[in-house]
Tab-separated table of C-alpha atoms (C1' of nucleotides) in Angstrom:
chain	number	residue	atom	x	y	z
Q	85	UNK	CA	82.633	185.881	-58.578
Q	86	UNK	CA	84.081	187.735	-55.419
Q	87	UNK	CA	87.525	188.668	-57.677
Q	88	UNK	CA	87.099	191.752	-59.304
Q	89	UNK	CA	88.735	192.551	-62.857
Q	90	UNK	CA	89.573	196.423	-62.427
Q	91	UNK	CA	88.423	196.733	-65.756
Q	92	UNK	CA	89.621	200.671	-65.634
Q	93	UNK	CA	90.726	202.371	-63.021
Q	94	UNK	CA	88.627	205.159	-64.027
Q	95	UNK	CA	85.364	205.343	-62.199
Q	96	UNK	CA	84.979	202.394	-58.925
Q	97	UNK	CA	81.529	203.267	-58.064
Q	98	UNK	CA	80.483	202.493	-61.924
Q	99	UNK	CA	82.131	199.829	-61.813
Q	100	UNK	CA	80.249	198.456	-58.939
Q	101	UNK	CA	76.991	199.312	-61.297
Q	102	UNK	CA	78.387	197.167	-64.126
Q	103	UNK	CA	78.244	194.044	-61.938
Q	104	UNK	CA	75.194	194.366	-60.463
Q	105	UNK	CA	73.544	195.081	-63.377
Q	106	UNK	CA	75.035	191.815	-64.740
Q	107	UNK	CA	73.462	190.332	-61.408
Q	108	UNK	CA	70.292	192.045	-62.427
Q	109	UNK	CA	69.516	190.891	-65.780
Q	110	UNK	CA	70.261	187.332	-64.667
Q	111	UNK	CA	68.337	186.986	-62.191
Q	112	UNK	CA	64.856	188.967	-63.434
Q	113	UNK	CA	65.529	186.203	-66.624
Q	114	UNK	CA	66.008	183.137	-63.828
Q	115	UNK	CA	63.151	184.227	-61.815
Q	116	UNK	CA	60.758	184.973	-65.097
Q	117	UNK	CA	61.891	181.320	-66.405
Q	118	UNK	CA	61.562	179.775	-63.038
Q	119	UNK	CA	57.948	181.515	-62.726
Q	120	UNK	CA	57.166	180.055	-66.126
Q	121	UNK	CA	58.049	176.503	-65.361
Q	122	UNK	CA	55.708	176.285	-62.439
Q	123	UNK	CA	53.140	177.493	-64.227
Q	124	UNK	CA	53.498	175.386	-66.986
Q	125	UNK	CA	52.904	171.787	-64.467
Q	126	UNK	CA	49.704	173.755	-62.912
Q	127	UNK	CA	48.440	174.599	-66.166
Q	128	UNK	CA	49.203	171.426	-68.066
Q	129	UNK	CA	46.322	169.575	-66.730
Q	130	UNK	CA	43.657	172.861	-67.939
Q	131	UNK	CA	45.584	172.179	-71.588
Q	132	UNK	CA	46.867	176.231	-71.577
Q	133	UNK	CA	50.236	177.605	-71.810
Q	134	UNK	CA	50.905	180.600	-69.369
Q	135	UNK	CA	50.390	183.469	-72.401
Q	136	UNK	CA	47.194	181.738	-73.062
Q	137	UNK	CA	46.226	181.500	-69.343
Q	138	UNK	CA	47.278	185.286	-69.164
Q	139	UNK	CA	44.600	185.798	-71.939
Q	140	UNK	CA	42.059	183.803	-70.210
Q	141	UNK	CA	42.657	185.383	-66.789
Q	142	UNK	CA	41.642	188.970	-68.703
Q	143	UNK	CA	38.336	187.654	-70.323
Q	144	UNK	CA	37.420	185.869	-67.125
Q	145	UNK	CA	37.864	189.116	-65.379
Q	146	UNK	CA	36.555	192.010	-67.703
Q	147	UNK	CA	34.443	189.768	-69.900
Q	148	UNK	CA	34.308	190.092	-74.358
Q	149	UNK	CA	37.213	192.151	-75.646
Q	150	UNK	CA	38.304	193.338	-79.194
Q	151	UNK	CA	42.056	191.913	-79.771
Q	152	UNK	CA	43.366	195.692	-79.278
Q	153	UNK	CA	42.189	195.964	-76.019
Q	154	UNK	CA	43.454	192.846	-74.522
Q	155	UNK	CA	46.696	193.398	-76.322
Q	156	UNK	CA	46.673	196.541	-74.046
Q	157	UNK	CA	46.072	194.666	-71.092
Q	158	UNK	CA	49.048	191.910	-71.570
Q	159	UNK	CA	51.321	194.666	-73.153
Q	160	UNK	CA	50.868	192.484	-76.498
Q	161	UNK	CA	51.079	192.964	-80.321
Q	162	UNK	CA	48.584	191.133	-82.506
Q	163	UNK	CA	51.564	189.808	-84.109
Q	164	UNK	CA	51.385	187.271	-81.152
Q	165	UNK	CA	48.079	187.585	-80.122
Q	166	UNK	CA	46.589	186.644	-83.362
Q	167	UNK	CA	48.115	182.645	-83.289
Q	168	UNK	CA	47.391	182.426	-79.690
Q	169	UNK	CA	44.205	183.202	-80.040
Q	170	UNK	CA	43.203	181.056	-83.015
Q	171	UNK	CA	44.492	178.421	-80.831
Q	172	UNK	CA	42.296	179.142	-78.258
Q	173	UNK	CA	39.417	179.162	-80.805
Q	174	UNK	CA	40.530	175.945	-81.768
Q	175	UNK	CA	40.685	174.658	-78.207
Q	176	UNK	CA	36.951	175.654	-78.262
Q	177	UNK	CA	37.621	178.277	-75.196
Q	178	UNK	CA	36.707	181.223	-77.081
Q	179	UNK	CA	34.895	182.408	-80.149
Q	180	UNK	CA	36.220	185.441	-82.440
Q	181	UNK	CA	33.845	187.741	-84.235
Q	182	UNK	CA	34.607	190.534	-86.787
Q	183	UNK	CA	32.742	193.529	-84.799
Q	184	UNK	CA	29.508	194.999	-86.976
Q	185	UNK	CA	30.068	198.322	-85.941
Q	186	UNK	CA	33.694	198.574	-86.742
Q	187	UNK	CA	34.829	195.757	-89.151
Q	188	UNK	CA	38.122	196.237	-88.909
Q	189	UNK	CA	38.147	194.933	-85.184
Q	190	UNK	CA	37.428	191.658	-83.719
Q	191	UNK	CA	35.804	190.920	-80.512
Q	192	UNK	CA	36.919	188.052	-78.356
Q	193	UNK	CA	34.326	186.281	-76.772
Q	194	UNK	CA	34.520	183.359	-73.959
Q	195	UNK	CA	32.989	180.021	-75.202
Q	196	UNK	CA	30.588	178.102	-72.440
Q	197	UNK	CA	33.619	175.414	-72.312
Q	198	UNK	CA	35.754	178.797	-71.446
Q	199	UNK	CA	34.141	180.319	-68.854
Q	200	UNK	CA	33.417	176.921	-67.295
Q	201	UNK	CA	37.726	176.462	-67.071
Q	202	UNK	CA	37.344	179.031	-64.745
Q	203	UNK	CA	36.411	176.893	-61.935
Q	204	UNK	CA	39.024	174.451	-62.285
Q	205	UNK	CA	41.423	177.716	-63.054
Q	206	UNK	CA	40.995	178.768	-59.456
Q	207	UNK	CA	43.316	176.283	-57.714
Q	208	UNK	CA	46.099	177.703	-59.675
Q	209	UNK	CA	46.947	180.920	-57.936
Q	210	UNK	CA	46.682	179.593	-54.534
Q	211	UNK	CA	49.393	176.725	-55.384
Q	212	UNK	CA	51.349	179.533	-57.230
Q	213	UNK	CA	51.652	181.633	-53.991
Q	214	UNK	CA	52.241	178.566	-51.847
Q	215	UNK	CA	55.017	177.590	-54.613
Q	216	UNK	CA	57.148	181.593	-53.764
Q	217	UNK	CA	57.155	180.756	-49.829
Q	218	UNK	CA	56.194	184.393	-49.783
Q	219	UNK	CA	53.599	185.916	-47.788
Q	220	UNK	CA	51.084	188.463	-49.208
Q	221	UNK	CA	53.264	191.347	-47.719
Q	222	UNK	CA	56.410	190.126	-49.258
Q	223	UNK	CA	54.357	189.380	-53.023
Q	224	UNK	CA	52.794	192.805	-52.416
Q	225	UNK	CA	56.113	194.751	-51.747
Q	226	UNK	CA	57.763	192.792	-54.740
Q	227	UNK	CA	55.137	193.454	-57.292
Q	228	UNK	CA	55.516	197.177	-56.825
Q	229	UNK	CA	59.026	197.093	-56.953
Q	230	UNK	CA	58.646	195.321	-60.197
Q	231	UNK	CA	55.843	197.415	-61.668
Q	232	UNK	CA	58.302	201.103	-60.492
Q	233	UNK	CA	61.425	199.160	-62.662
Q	234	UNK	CA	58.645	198.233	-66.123
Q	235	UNK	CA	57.415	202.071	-65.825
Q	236	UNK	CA	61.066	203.201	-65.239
Q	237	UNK	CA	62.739	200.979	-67.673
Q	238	UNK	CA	59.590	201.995	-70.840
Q	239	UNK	CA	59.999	205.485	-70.175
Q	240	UNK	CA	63.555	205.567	-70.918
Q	241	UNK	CA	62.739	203.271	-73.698
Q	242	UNK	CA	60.636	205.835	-75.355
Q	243	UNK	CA	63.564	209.119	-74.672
Q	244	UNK	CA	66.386	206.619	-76.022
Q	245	UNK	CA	64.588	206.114	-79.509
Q	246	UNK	CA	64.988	209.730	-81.380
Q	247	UNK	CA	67.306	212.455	-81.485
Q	248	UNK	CA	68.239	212.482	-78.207
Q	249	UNK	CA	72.023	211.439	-78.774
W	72	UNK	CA	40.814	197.126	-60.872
W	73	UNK	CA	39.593	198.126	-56.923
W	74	UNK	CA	36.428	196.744	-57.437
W	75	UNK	CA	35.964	193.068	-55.987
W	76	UNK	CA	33.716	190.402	-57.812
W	77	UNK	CA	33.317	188.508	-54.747
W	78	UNK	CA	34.373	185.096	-56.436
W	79	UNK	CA	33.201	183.163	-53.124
W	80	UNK	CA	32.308	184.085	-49.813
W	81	UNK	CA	34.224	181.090	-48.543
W	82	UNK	CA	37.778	182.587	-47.668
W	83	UNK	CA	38.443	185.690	-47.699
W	84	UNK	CA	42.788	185.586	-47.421
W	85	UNK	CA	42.790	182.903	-50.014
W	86	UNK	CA	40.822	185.478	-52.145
W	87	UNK	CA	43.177	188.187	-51.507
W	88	UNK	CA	46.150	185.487	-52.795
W	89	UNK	CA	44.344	184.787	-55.938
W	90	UNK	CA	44.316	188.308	-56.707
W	91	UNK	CA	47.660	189.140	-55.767
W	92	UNK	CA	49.207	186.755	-57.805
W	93	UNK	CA	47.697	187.732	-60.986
W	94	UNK	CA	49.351	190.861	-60.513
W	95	UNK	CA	52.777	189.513	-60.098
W	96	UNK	CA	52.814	186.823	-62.535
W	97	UNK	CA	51.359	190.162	-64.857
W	98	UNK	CA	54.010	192.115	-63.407
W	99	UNK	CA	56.959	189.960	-63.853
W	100	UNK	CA	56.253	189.293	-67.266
W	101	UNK	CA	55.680	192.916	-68.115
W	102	UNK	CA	59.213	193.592	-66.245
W	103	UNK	CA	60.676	190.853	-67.935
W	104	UNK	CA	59.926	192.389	-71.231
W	105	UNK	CA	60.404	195.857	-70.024
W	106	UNK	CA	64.132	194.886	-69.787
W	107	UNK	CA	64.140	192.790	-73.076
W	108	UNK	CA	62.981	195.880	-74.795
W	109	UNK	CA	66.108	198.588	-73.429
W	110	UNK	CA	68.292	195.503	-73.647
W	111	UNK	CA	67.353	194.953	-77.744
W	112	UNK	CA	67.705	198.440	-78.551
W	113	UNK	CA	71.190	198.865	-76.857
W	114	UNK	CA	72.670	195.065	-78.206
W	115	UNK	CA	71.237	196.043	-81.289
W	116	UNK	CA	74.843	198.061	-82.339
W	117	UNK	CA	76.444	195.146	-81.186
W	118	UNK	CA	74.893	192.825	-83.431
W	119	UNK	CA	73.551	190.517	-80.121
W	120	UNK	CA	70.291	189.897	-78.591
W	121	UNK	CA	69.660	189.502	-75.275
W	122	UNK	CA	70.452	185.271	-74.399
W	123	UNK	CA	73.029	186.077	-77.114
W	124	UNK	CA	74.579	188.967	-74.765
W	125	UNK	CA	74.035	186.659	-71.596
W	126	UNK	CA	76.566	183.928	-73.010
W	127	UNK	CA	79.131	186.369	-74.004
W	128	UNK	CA	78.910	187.687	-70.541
W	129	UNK	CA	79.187	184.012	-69.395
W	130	UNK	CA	82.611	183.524	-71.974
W	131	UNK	CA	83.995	187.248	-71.201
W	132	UNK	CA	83.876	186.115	-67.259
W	133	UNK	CA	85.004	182.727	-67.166
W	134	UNK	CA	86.809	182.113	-70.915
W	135	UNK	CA	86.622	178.744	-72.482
W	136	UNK	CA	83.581	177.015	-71.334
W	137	UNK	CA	81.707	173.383	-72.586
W	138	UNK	CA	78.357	173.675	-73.502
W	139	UNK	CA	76.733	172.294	-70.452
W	140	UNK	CA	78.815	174.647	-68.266
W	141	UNK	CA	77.628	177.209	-69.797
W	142	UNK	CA	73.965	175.751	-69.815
W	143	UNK	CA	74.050	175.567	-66.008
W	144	UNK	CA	75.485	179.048	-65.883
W	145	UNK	CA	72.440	180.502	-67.400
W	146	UNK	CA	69.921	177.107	-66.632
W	147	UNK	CA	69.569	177.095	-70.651
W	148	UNK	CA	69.849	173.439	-72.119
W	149	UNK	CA	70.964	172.431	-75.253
W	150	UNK	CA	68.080	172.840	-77.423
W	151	UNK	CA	68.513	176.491	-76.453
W	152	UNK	CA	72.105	176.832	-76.567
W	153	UNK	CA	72.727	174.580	-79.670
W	154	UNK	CA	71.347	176.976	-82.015
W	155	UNK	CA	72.537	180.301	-80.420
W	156	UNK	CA	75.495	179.483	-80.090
W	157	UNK	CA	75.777	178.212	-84.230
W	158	UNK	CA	74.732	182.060	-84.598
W	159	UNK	CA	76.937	183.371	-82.506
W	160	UNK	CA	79.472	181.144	-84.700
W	161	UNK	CA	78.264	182.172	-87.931
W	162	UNK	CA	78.642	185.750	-86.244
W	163	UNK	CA	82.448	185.107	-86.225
W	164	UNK	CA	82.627	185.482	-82.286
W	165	UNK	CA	83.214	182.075	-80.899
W	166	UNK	CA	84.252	178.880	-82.157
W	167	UNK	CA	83.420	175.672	-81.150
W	168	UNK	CA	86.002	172.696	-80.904
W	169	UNK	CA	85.327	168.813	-79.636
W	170	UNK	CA	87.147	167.905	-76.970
W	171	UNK	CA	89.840	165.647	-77.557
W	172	UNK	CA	89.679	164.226	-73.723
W	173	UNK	CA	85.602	163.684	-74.182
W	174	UNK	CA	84.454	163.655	-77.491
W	175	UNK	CA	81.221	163.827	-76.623
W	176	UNK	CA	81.704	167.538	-75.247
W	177	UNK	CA	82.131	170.883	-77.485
W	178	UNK	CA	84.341	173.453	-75.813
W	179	UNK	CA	83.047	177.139	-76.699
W	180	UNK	CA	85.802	179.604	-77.044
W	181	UNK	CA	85.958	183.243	-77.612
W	182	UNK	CA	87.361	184.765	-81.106
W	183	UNK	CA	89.643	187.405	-81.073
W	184	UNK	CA	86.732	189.924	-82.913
W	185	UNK	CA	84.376	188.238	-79.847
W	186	UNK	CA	86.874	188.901	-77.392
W	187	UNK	CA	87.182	192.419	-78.735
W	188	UNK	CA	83.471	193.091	-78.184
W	189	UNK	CA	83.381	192.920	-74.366
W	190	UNK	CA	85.259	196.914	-75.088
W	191	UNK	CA	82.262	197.982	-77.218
W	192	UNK	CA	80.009	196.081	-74.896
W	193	UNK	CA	81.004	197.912	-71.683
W	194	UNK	CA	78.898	200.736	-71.766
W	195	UNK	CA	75.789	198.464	-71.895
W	196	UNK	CA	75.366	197.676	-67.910
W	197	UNK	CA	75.581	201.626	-66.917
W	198	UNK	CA	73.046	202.255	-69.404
W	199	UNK	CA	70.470	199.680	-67.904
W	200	UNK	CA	71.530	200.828	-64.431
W	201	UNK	CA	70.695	204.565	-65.539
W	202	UNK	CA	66.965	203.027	-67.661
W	203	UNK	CA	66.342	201.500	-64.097
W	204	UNK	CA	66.240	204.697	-62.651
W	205	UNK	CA	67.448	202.395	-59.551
W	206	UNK	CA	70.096	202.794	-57.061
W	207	UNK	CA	72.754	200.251	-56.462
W	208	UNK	CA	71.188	199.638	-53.257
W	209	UNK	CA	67.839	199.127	-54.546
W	210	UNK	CA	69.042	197.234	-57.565
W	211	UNK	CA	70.486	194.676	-54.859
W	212	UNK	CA	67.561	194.433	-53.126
W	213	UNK	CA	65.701	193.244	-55.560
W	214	UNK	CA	68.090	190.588	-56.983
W	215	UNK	CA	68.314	189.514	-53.911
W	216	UNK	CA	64.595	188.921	-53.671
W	217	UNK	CA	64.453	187.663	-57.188
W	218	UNK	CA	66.699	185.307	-56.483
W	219	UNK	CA	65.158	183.632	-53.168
W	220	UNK	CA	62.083	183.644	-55.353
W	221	UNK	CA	63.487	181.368	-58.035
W	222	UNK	CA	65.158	179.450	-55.467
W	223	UNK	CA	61.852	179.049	-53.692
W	224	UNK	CA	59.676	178.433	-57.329
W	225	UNK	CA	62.912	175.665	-58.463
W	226	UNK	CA	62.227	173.735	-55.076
W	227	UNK	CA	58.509	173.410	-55.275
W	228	UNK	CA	58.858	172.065	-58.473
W	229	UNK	CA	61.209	169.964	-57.808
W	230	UNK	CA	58.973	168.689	-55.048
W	231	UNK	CA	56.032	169.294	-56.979
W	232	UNK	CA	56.707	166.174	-59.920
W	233	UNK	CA	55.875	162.860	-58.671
W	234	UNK	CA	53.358	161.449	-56.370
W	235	UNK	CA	53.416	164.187	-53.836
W	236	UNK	CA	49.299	164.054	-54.027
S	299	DC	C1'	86.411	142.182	-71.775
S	300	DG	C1'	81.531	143.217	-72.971
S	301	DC	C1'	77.207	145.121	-72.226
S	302	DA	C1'	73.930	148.322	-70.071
S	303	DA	C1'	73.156	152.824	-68.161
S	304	DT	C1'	74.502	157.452	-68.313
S	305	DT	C1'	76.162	161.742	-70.308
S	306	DC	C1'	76.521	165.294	-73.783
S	307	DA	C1'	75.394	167.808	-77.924
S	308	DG	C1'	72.310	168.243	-81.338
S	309	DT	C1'	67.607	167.866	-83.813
S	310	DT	C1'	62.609	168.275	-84.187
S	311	DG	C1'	58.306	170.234	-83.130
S	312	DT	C1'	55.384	173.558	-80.593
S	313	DG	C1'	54.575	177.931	-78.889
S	314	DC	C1'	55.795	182.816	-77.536
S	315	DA	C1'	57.875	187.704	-78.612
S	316	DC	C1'	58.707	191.081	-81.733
S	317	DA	C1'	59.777	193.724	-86.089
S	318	DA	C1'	58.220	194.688	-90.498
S	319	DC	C1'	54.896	194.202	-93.490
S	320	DT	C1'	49.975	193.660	-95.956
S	321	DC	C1'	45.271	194.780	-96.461
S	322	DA	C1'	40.817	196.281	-95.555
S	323	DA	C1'	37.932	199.555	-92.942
S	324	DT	C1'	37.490	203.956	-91.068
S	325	DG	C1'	37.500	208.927	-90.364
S	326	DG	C1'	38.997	213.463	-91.322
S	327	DC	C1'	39.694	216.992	-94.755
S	328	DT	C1'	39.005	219.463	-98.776
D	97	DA	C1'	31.928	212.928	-103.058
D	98	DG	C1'	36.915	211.865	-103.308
D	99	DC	C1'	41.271	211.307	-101.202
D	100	DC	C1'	44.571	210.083	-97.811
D	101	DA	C1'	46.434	209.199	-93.252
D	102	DT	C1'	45.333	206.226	-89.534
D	103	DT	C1'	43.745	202.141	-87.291
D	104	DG	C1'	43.036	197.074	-86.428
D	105	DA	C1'	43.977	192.395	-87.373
D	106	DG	C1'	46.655	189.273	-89.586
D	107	DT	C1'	51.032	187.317	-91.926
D	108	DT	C1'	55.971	186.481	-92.412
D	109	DG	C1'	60.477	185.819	-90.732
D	110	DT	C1'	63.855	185.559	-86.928
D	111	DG	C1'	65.107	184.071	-82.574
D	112	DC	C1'	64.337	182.122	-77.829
D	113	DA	C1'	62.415	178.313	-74.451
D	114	DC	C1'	61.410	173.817	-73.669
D	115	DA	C1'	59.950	168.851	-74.203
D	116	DA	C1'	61.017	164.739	-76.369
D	117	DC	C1'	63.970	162.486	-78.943
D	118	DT	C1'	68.495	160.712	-81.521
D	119	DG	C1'	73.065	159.154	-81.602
D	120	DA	C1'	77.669	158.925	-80.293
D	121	DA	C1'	81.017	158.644	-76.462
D	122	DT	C1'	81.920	157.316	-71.939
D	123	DT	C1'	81.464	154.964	-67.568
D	124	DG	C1'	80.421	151.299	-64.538
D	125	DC	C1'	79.556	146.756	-63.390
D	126	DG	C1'	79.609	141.915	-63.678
DNA sequence: CGCAATTCAGTTGTGCACAACTCAATGGCT
DNA sequence: AGCCATTGAGTTGTGCACAACTGAATTGCG
């Protein structure tokens, strides 16, 4: 780990960006994993997975949504919305219903039974903090470190795609 | 997103947890995915995906490796690794032997054509680096926090499973 | 030695992520 | 009105993550 190859003798300071990044992409994929499992115990007992909880967490909060919208919110294609969310209709948390103005959208509503989870929802975030050992600065600071590297990392997604080469 | 729904008057900091860790659960899955997307389209020419990239990182580094050394290397277990690695197989860049000295564990080596890709594959990292828009400093950082979070998250779930309540 | 507990890889089943596609509804344009 | 590109949801197929399990090999203990 503390041996270094000398891959080529080239370029040092490039090199030094190879094995970081290495560090980089393991960790981000630890810590989104490790994130995951904790979630998973807390969320076992309110019968959700963590995508579906992520759903639920944007209806509780901005209330009846066509599938395109929340899809906007989670960063999701109805490619894996759509399953998800028939299992949440089948879990009786929330009703889907092709929209009368615009019949090619559906609107997501929250059942009684789903806006009632919300109560017993509310431990979860509390234990979740208490589970990083981070304070609100520290969770603060990361989160915007994070949200700089999504914003940095789609933009160059969308320049690498075309002509650009 | 600023405006509060004043949940319940009770306490306030808890409040101001609950919120923040939407965010960062939100935000570390949309960064997680952020750098699944750049990480697709550049492995794409290689013929990998991303877990497939992080094993032949694992197998480049360290050579010949059993299966459950190279589980704990990337905290994958063997209903993960089983079937990736039978691609990467089928792929023609690693074979997979018994041990003669345990039969019970499969030694994962490198083929000459996978040994051959870590050339082709070294232009990956400094192409994340440059998507991150990051510094090497900054890039550190963050690992570094990434990591103490997992290691933080791993131990409260450790702690977390039996009758702790 | 012989048997029970453990270890390791693999399988099965569920659910998520995403690409590529289908199909119906819509809206703009002539 | 008639046509066509676009939009929205859903489906299909591939691959990953994980829990629970199987089965063979090994280890430990009496």
């Amino acid at each position: 780990m503390t041996a270094t190859p000398a891959p080529s003798p080239e370029d040092t300071s490039d090199d030094a960006f190879l094995r970081l990044d290495e560090q980089i992409c393991f960790s981000l994929n630890a810590a989104s994993r490790a994130f995951g499992g904790v979630y998973r115990v807390l969320l076992k007992d309110l019968g959700l997975t963590y995508p579906q909880y992520l759903v639920m967490l944007v209806l509780w909060e901005h209330g009846e949504q066509p599938v395109k919208k929340l899809g906007e919110h989670l960063r999701l294609d109805s490619g894996t919305l759509s399953p998800l969310l028939k299992r949440l209709e089948t879990a009786g948390l929330v009703r889907r219903e092709r929209s009368a103005r615009d019949e090619r959208s559906v609107h997501v509503h929250l059942t009684d039974e789903g806006a009632a989870l919300r109560e017993r929802a509310r431990v979860v975030p509390r234990r979740i903090a208490a589970a990083t050992g981070a304070g609100l600065e520290e969770i603060r600071e990361l989160r915007a470190r994070l949200d700089r590297l999504t914003a940095a990392l789609d933009s160059a997604a969308l320049e690498e795609t075309p002509g650009c080469d």
